Structure formats: C-alpha cells, structure tokens
Coordinates of C-alpha atoms in Angstrom, one line a residue:
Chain A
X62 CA -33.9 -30.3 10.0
X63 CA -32.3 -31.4 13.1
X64 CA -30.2 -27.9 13.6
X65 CA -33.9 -25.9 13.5
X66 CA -34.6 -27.3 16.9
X67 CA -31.1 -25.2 18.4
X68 CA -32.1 -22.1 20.2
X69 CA -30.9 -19.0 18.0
X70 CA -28.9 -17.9 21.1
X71 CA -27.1 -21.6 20.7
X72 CA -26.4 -21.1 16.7
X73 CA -25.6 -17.7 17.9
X74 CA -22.9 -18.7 20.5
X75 CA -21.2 -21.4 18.3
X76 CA -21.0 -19.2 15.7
X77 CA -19.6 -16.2 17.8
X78 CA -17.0 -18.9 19.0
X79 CA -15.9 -19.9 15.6
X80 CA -15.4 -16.9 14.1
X81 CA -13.7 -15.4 17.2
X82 CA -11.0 -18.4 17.1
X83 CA -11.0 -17.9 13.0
X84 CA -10.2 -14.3 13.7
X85 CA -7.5 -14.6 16.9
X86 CA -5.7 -17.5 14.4
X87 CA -5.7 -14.7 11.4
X88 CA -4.0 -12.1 13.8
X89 CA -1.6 -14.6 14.9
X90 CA -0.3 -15.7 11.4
X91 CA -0.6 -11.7 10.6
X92 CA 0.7 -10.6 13.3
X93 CA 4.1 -12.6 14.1
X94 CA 5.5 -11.2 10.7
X95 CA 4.7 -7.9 11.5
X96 CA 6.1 -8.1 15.0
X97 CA 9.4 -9.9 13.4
X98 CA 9.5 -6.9 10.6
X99 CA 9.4 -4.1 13.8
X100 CA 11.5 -5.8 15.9
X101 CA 14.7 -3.7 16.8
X102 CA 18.0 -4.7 15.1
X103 CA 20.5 -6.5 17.2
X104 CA 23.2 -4.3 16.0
X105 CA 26.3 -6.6 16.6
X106 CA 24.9 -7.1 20.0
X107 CA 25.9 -10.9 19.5
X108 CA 29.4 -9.9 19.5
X109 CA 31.1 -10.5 22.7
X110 CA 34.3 -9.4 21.8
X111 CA 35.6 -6.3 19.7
X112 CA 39.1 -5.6 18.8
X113 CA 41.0 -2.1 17.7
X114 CA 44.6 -1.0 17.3
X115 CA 46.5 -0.3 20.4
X116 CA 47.7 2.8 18.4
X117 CA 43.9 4.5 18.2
X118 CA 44.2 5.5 21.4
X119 CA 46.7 8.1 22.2
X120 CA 48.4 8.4 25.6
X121 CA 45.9 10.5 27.7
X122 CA 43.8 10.5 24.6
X123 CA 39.9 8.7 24.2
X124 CA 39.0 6.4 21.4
X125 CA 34.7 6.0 21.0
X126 CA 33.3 2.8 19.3
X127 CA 30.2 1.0 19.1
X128 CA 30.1 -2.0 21.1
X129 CA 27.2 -4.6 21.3
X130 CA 25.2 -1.9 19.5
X131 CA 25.7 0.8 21.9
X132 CA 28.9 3.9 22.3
X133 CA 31.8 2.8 24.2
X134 CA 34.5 5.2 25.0
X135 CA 38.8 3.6 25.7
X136 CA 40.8 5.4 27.3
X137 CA 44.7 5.4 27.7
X138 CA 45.4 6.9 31.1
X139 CA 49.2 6.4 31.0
X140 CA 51.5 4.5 28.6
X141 CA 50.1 0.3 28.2
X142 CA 47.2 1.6 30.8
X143 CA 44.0 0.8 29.6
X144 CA 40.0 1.4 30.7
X145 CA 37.5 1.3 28.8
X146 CA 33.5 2.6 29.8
X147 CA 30.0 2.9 28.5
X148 CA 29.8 6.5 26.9
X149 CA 26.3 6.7 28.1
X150 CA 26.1 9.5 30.8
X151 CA 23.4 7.7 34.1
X152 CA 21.8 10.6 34.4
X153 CA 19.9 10.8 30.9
X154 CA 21.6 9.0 28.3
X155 CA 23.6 11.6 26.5
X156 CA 27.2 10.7 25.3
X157 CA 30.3 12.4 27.6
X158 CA 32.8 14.0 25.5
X159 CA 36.8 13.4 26.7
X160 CA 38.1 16.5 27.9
X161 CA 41.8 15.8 27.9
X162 CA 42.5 19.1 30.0
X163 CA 41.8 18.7 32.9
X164 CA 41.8 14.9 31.7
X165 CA 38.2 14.2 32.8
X166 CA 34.2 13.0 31.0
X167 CA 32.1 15.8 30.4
X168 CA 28.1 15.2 29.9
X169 CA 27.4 18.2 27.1
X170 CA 23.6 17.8 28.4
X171 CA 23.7 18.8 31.8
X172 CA 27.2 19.2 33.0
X173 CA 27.7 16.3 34.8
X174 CA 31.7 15.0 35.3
X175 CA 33.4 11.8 35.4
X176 CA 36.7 11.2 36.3
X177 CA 39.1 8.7 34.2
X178 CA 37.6 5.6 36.9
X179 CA 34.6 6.2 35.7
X180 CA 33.4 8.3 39.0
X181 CA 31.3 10.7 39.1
X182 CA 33.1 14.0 40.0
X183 CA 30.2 16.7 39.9
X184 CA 26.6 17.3 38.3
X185 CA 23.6 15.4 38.2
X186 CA 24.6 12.3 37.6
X187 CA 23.5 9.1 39.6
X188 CA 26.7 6.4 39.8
X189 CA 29.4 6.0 37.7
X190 CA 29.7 5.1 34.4
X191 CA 29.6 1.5 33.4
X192 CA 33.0 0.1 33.1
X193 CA 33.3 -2.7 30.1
X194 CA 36.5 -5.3 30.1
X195 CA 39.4 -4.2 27.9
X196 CA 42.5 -6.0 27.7
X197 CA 45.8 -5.4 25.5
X198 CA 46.7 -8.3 23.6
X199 CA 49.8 -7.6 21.0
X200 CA 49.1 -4.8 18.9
X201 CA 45.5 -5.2 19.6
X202 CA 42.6 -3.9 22.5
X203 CA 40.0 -7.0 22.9
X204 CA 37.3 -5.0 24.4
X205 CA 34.8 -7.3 26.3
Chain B
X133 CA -24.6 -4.3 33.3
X134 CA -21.7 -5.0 30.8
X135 CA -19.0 -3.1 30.4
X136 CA -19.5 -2.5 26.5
X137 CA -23.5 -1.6 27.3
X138 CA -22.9 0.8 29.6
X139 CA -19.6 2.4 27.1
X140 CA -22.6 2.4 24.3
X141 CA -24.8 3.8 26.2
X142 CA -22.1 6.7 27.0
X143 CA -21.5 7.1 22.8
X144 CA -25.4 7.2 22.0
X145 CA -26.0 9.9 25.0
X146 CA -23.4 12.1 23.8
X147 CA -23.2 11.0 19.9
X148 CA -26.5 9.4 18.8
X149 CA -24.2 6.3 17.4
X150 CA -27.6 3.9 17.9
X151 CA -29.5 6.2 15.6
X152 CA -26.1 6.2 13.6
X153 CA -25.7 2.4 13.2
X154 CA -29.2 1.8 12.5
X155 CA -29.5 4.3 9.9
X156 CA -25.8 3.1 8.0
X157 CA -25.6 -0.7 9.1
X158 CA -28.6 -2.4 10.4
X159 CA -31.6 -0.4 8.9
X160 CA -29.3 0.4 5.6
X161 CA -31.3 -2.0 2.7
X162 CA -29.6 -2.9 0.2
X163 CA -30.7 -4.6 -3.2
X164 CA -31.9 -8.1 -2.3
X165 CA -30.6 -9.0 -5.9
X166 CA -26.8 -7.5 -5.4
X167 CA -24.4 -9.7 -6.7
X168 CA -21.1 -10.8 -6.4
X169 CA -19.8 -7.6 -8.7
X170 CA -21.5 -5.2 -6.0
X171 CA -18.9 -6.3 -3.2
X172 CA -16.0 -5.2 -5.6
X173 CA -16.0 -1.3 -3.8
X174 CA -15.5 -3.1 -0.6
X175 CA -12.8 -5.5 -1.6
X176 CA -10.7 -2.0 -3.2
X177 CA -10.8 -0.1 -0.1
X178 CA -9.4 -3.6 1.8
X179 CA -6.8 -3.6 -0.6
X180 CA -6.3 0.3 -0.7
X181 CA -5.5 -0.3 3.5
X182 CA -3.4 -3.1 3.0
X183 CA -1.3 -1.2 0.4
X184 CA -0.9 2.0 3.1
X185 CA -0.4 -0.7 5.6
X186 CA 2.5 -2.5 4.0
X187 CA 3.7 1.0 2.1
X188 CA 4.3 2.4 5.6
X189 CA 6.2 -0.5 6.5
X190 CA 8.5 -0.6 3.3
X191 CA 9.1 3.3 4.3
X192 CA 11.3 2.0 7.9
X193 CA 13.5 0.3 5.3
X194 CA 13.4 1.8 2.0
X195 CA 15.9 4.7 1.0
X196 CA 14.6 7.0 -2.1
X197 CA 18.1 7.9 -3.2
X198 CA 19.7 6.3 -6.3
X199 CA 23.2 5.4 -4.4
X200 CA 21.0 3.4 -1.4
X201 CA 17.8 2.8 -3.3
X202 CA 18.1 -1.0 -4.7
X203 CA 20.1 -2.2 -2.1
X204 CA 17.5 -1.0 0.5
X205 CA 15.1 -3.2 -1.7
X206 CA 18.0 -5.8 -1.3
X207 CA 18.2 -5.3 2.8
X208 CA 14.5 -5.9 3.0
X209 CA 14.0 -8.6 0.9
X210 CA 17.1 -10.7 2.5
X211 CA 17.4 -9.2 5.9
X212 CA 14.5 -8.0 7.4
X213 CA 12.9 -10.7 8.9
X214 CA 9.7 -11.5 6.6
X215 CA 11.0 -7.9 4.8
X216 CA 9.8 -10.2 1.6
X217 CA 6.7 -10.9 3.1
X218 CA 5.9 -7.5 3.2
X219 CA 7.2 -6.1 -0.3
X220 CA 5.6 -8.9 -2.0
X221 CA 2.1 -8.4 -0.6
X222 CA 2.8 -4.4 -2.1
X223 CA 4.1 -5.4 -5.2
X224 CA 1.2 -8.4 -5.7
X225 CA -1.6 -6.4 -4.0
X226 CA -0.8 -3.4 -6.7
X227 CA -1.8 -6.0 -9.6
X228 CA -4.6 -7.1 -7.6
X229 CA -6.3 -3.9 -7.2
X230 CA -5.6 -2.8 -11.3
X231 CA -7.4 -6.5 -11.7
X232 CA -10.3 -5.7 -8.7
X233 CA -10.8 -2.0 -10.8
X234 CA -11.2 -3.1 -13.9
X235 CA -13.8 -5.8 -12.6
X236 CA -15.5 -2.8 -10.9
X237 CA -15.5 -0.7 -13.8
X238 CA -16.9 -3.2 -16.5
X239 CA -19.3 -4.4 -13.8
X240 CA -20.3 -0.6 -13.9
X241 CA -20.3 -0.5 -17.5
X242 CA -22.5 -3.4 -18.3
X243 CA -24.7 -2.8 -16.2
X244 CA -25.0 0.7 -16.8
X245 CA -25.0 1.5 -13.1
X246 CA -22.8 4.9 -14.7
X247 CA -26.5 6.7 -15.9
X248 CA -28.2 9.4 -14.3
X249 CA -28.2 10.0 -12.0
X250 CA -25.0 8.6 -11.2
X251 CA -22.7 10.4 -13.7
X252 CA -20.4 12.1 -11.1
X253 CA -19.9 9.0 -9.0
X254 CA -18.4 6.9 -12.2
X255 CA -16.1 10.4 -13.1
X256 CA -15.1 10.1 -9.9
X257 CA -14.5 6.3 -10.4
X258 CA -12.8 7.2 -13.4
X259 CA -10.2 9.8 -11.3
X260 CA -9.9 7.1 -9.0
X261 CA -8.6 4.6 -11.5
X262 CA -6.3 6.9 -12.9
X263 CA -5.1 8.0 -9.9
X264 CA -4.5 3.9 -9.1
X265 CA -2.4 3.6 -12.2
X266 CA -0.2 6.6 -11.8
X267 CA 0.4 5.3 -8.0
X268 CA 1.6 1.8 -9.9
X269 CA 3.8 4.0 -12.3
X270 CA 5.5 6.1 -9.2
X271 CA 6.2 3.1 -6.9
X272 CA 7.4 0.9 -10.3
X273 CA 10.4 3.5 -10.2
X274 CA 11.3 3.2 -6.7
X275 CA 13.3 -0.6 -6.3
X276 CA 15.7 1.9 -9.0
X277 CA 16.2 -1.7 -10.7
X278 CA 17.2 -2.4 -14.5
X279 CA 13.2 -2.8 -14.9
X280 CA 12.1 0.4 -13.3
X281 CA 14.6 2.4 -14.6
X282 CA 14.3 1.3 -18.5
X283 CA 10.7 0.9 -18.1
X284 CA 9.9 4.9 -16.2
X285 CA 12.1 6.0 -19.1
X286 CA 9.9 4.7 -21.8
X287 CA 6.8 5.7 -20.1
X288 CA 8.0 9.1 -19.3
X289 CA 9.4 9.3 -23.0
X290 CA 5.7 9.0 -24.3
X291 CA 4.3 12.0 -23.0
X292 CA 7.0 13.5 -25.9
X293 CA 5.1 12.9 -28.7
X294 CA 2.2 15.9 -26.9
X295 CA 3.3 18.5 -30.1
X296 CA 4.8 21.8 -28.7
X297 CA 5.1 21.1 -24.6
X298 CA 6.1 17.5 -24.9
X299 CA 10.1 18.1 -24.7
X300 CA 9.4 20.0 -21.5
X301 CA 6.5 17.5 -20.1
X302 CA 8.8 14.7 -20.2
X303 CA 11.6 17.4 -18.5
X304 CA 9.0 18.2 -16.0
X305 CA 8.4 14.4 -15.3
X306 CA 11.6 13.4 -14.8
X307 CA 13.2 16.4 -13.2
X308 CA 15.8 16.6 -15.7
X309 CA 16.9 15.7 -19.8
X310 CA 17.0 11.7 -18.4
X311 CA 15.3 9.4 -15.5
X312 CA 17.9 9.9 -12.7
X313 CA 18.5 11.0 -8.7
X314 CA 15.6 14.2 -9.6
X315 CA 13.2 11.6 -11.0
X316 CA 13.3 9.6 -8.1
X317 CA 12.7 12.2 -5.5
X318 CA 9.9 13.5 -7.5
X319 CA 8.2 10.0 -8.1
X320 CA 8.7 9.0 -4.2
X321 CA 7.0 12.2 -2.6
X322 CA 4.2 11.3 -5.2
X323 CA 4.2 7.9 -4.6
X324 CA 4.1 8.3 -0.5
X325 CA 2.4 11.5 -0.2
X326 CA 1.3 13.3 -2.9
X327 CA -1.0 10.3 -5.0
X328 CA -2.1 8.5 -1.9
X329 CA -3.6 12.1 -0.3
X330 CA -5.5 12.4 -3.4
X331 CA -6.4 9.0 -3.7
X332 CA -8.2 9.0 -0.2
X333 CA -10.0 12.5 -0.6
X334 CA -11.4 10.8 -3.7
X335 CA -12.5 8.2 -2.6
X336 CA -14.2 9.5 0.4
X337 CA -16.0 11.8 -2.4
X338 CA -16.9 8.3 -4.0
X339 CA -18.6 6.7 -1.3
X340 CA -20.5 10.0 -0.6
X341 CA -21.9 10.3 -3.5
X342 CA -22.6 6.8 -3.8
X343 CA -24.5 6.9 0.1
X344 CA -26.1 10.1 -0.9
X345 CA -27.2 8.7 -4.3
X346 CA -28.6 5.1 -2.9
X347 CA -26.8 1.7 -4.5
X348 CA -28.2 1.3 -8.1
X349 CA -31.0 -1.8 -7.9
X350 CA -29.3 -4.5 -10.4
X351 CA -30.8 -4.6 -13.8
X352 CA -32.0 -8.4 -14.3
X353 CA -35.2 -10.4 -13.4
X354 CA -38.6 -10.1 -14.2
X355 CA -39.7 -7.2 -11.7
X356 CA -36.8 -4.8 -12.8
X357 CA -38.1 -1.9 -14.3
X358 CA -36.5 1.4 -16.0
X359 CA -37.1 3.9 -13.5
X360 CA -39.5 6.8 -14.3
X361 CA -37.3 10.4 -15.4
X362 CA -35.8 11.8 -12.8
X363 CA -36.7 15.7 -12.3
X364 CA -35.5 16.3 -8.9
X365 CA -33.3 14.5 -6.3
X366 CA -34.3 11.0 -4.8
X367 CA -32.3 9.0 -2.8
X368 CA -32.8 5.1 -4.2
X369 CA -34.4 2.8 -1.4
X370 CA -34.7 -0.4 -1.1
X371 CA -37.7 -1.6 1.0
X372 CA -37.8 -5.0 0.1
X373 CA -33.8 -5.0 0.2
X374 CA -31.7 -6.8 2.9
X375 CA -29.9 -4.7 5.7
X376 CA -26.6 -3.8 5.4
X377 CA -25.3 -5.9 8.5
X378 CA -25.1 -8.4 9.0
X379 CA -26.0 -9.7 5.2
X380 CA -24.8 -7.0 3.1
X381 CA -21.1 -7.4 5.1
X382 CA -21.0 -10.7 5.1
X383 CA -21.1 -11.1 1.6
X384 CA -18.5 -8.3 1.3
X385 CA -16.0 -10.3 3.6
X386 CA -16.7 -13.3 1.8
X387 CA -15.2 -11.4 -1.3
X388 CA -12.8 -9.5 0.6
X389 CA -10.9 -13.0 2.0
X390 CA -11.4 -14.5 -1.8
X391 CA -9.1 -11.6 -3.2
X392 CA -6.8 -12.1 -0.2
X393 CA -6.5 -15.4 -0.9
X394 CA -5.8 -15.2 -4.3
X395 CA -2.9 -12.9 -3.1
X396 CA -1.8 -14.5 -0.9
X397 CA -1.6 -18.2 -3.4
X398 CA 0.3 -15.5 -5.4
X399 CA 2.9 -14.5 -2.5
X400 CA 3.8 -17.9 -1.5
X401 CA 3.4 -20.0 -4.8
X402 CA 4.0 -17.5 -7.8
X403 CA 5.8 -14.8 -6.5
X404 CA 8.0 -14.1 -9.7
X405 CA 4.7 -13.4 -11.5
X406 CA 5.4 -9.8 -11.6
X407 CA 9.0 -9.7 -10.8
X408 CA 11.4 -10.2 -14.3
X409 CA 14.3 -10.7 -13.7
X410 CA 15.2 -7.2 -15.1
X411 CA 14.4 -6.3 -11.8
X412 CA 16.8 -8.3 -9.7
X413 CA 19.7 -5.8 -11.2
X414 CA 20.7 -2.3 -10.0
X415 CA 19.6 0.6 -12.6
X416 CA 22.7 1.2 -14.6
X417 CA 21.8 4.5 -17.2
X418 CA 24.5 3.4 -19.7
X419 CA 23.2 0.0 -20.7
X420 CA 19.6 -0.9 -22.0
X421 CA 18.4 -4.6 -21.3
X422 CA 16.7 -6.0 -24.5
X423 CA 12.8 -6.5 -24.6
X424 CA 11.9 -3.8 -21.7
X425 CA 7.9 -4.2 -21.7
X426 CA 5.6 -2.4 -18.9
X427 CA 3.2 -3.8 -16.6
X428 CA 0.5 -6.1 -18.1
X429 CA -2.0 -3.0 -17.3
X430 CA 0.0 -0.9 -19.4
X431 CA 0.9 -3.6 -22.5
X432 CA -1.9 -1.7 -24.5
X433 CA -0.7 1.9 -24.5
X434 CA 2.5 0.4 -25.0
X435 CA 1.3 -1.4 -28.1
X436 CA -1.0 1.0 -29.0
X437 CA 1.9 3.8 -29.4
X438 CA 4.1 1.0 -31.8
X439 CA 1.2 0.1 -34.2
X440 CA 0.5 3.9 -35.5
X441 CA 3.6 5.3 -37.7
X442 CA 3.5 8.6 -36.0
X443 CA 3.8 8.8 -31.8
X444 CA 1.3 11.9 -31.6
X445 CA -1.5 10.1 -33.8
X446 CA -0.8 6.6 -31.3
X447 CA -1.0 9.2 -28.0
X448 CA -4.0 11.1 -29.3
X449 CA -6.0 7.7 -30.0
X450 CA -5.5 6.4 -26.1
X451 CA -6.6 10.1 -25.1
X452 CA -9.7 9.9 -27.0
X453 CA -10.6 6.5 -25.9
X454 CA -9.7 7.2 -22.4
X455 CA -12.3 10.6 -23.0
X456 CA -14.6 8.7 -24.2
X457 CA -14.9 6.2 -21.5
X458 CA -14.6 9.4 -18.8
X459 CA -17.5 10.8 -20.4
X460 CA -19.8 8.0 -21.1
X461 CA -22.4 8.9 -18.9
X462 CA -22.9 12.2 -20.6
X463 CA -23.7 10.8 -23.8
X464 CA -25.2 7.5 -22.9
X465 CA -28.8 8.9 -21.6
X466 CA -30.7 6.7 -22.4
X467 CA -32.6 5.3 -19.1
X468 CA -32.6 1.6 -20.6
X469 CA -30.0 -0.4 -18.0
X470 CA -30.7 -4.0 -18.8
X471 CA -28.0 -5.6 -21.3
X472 CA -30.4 -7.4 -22.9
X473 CA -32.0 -4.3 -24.0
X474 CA -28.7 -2.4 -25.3
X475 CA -27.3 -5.1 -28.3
X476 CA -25.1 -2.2 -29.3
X477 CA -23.6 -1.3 -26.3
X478 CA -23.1 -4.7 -25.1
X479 CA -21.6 -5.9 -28.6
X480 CA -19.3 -2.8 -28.5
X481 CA -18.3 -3.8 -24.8
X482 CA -17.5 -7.1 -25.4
X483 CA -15.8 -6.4 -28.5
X484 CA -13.8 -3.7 -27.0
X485 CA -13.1 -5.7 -24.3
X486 CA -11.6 -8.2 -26.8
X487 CA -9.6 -5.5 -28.6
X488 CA -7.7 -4.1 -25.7
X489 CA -6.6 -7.7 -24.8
X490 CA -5.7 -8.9 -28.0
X491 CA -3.6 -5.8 -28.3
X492 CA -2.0 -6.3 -24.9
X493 CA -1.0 -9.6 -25.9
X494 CA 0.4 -8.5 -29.1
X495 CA 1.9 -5.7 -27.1
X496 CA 3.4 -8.8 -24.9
X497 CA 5.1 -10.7 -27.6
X498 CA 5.9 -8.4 -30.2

C-alpha cells in the first residue's frame, strides 16, 4: 500500500486538516441561521417617515410615538409651532416625561431637565436631547 | 511550550483531568464486537441537546396563551428569519428520538442486555421513555392548532375510563371540565420545565449506572459465553476491547451525523411528514375536524382503546403490557443472552413487534 509509507504524523496532519475544514463548514451552515433567528428586529426602523394628526398634540401639550424603533416625544410649543425630540434622556437612557407646568422634560431617573429646545436645563445630563425633523403638512405631522 | 500544554498541565495539577481522561476516554475498553445498536445512547443524548437547543430558541418567540399561542407559531414560521428552520428541526427531531428509543429499547430487548445485573439501568430506560413520550404529548398541545387541540382532548379523555378517579384525572390534566387557557399553562411549564428537569436527572442516573455497571459484552460469536452467577458486585471489563477514544467515538459520531441526516432529508424534503393540515388552523373548541388521529407513536393506544367494547378493559390491557415490559428484567432471570438460545423470547419479540404495528396501522386507517 502506497499510503503505509506516510509518516503517522502526515496521515495525522491531513486528517486533522480535513476534519477541521468539515467542522468550521458545519458551524457556518449552523450557525448563519442561528445568527439570522437572534438577530434583533428592525422595528420599523426602515421607515423614514411617520405621520400623526396635527390634533394629537395639544397646544403646550407632548405627544410620544415610536419612531424608527425607538420613543420620540412632539411637542406643540405655541399654536402651528412644532418640535419634535428623541425621548431618550443622554445621561442613561430613561424616557423624560412632559411636565407641562413649568412647561419643561423631566428624566424620572435622575432628575435631569430639558427645556422645550431640547437643552439641558439642570441634572446630570450630558447635551441635549436629539432633535428629529417634524414638519406640518395639512392636517398631518410628517415626522422625519 | 504551547499554550493548550501548559493550560492542561494547569487542569491535571489542580484536577487530575489526565488520570480523568485516561480512565473515561482513552484507557475506557469497550467491547471489540459493539455494534451499530450500541451507539444508539449516544445518538439520544445528541438529539436530547438539539431539542433543548432549538426548544430554547422557540421560547424567544413562542407565547403559551391561547389568544397569542398559534399566531406566535405563525410569527415564527413566516417571519423569523429561518423561525421554520428551527421549529421543524423540534417538531422532526421529536419523531426522531421516539424512532432512535425504540431502536434502543428492542436492541436492549433482543439482546437481553436488560438481565442482571442490569435491571435498574433498563427501569430507568424505561422512565426515560416515558418521560420522552409525555414531553411529545405536552409540546403536541402548545402550536394550540385544530390538531393539538382535538388530538390533547382525546388523549386527555382516556385517562377517564381509570374507574372511580378518572372524571377528576382528566380534570386534573386539563385544569378544567375541557382542554382550554388552564390546559395550556399546565402542559407548557411541563413541557419547558417540569418534564425536561426530570428527563436530565434521569438520564444522568442512566449513564451512571450504566459506567458503574460496565457496557454489556454483545451476545454473538463463537467466544461469547454466559457469564458465571453473579454473587457480589463486578464492574464488566473489557481487556481485549477497543478504547473509548478515539474508536469507540468515532463510531458514535458516525451514527450521530446518520440520524442528523436523516433529519435533516426530512426538514428540507418532507417536512409535512408530521404536520397535517389540521394543524395549519387555530384551535377553535366549538368545532371537531373529522378523522383526528395522534402521533404515529401513539396510533396503538389509540387503536388499542377502540378494539375492546369497554374503555377500562382497553386502558387496563396497555397498563399491563406496558408493566410487563417495565418489569421484564425481574422475571426474565435466566442468564442465557444469545437469541439463538431463547426461541421463545425471540418468537414473542418478533411477534409482538408485528402486533403493535399491525395495530398502529389499523389504528391509521380505521
């Protein structure tokens, strides 16, 4: 038998090489479904635009949505004036609440305060909260 | 010197593991003889794993209420990317392990690996089976489809016919007079926690009992010999056997990746094998589809239950049978293990093994 002449340590080596490619192949063809099955949901975050009634947001008042899979808050500072902000707080992710009096954010976690621009007034709290386009178009808010 | 060297040489100063692998893997002898049947233990723990493996997963999707329950099942099997990847391999690698079992278990029987002193691992076997069915029965109900839910009511409504406690057995079952939101919360903490705990403390009892027993030397060729009375404990050896690894594993692997296959020719090619389509539609409690059978596995006790006239006579024939073949060992002592030495036993085997699937198949089509 020609093969009998190899060196075990050869046969060994081939061997160790084939069933090591055999074995990285399986995980691949294993593993890509599994990683597909985990992978986080988009949420709508392929949605560049959403739209809401102009009338579910009061004067003064704060309407919250989700937008591109994460909370947006719009506000209506005065009459037909819009703004509209990421709801998450910079310092550690909590969601502000709208305090209409004194008119201001309020982070429940650790007190921190933004003001109706989106600047931080007081509290922990980094920089400002993350302004998102928001225009009126008719009845409707296009938010995006 | 290497990296994994000098990381062994840290486990076997502090944990022996040198002494451990030669004395379970590389100085382990098995029976030179072992055949393919012996590798069958191996290929159910694979498919045990996958089915935790692929049950965890179903769990990030699946909702065990009766509002969300079947259009969870819908979300994964149409949404989640490869969702039906995943839910097949559960639902086909449940059949394959019944299939992989009952291999085991006749392999067991004919060669009357079950004899002394080896009683306690079949019982245990035998729990373990059991356990395997009830585990197909809980996670049958869960999809809450047509199938599962006229099919858990049928099963549920034979533990009934048990005279005196039967109305409140089949109560107890279901959590209520009828299969509904009670049922299903009691069948999916079973199902995910309850069987599967069991399962795995038995099983771990199995395979200590079979490593502290020694693997039964198979009963064919010319050298094999009925071993002399046992009187006191002995661990079977194998001198002349072949170690565990490399040899003994490979030939386990080999079998493990011929079941996988099979299940996996199954997932891509046939996977409506064990999917009616009863279960494409949401339970509805007010309206019975026509010809509801069980499982294949369960086509017997099914058919068994409609051939008596009375219900308790039908039940109280698949309790003795299933007695019977719990405690075998207890009354087969003879030491005699080759089949060629046992004509009764093997002519009952073979004919039993005939009756139970004639009587599925009637159980099939009638």
């Amino acid at each position: 038998m020609v093969n009998d002449s190899l060196p075990p340590n050869q046969r060994r080596f081939f061997l160790t090489i084939i069933l090591g490619g055999l074995s990285t192949a399986l995980a691949v063809v294993a593993g890509w479904p599994l990683f597909r099955f985990l992978s986080p949901d988009t949420g709508g975050a392929d949605v560049e635009i959403v739209e809401i009634p102009r009338a579910s947001v009061d004067v003064g008042g704060a309407h919250f949505l989700t937008y591109r899979g994460r909370p947006v808050v719009v506000l209506q500072k005065s009459a037909g004036e819009f703004a509209a902000f990421s709801a998450v707080c910079t310092h550690l992710g909590c969601i502000v609440k709208w305090v209409s009096d004194p008119g201001e954010f309020l982070c429940p976690c650790h007190a921190g305060r933004f003001s109706t621009d989106g600047a931080v007034l007081g509290g922990p709290p980094p920089k400002p909260l993350e302004p998102i386009p928001v225009v009126l178009a008719g009845d409707l808010l296009r938010i995006g | 010197m290497s990296p994994l060297k000098r990381l062994v040489d840290y486990l076997d100063v502090r944990l022996g593991v040198r002494e451990l692998v030669r004395q379970n893997l590389t100085g382990y002898l098995v029976p030179r003889r072992a055949n393919f049947f012996y590798t069958l233990g191996a290929v159910l723990l694979a498919l045990f794993s996958l089915q935790v493996v692929t049950g965890i997963l179903l769990l990030i999707y699946y909702r065990p209420d009766a509002a969300n329950a079947f259009a969870s099942v819908q979300y994964i099997m149409n949404e989640v990317p490869y969702g039906w990847l995943i839910r097949y391999v559960h639902v086909v690698g449940s059949n394959i392990i019944v299939i992989a079992l009952l291999l085991h278990m006749l392999s067991v029987l004919f060669m009357g690996s079950y004899k002394k002193p080896r009683e306690l691992t079949w019982l245990t076997g035998f729990i373990l089976f059991n356990l395997s069915l009830a585990l197909c029965l809980t996670g049958y109900l869960l999809p809450w489809s047509q199938l599962s839910f006229w099919a858990t009511t049928v099963a549920t409504d034979a533990a009934g016919a048990v005279p005196v406690v039967g109305e409140m057995a089949v109560q107890f079952l279901r959590g209520g007079a009828m299969v509904g939101e009670a049922t299903l919360g009691r069948f999916f903490a079973l199902h995910v926690m309850g069987l599967p705990l069991l399962l795995g403390a038995v099983i771990g009892l199995h395979l200590f009992l079979m490593r502290r027993v020694g693997i039964s030397r198979p009963p064919f060729g010319p050298e094999y010999e009925p071993p002399a009375p046992l009187l006191s404990f002995r661990h079977e050896e194998h001198p002349d056997g072949i170690p565990f690894f490399p040899h003994y594993v490979a030939k386990d692997l080999a079998a493990i990746f011929f079941f996988l296959a099979a299940l996996a020719w199954v997932v891509f090619y046939a996977p409506a094998l064990f999917i009616p389509p009863a279960a494409l539609e949401p339970a509805d409690p007010f309206v019975t589809p026509p010809h509801i059978k069980p499982e294949w596995y369960f086509l017997w006790a099914y058919q068994t239950l409609k051939i008596f006239p009375s219900k308790v006579i039908g039940l109280a024939v698949q309790g003795a049978f299933m007695t019977l073949l719990a405690v075998l060992p207890f009354l087969d002592i003879g030491p005699e293990r080759r089949p060629a030495h046992r004509p009764l036993f093997v002519t009952c085997y073979f004919l039993g093994i005939l009756l139970m699937v004639a009587i599925s198949i009637w159980g099939h089509y009638s």
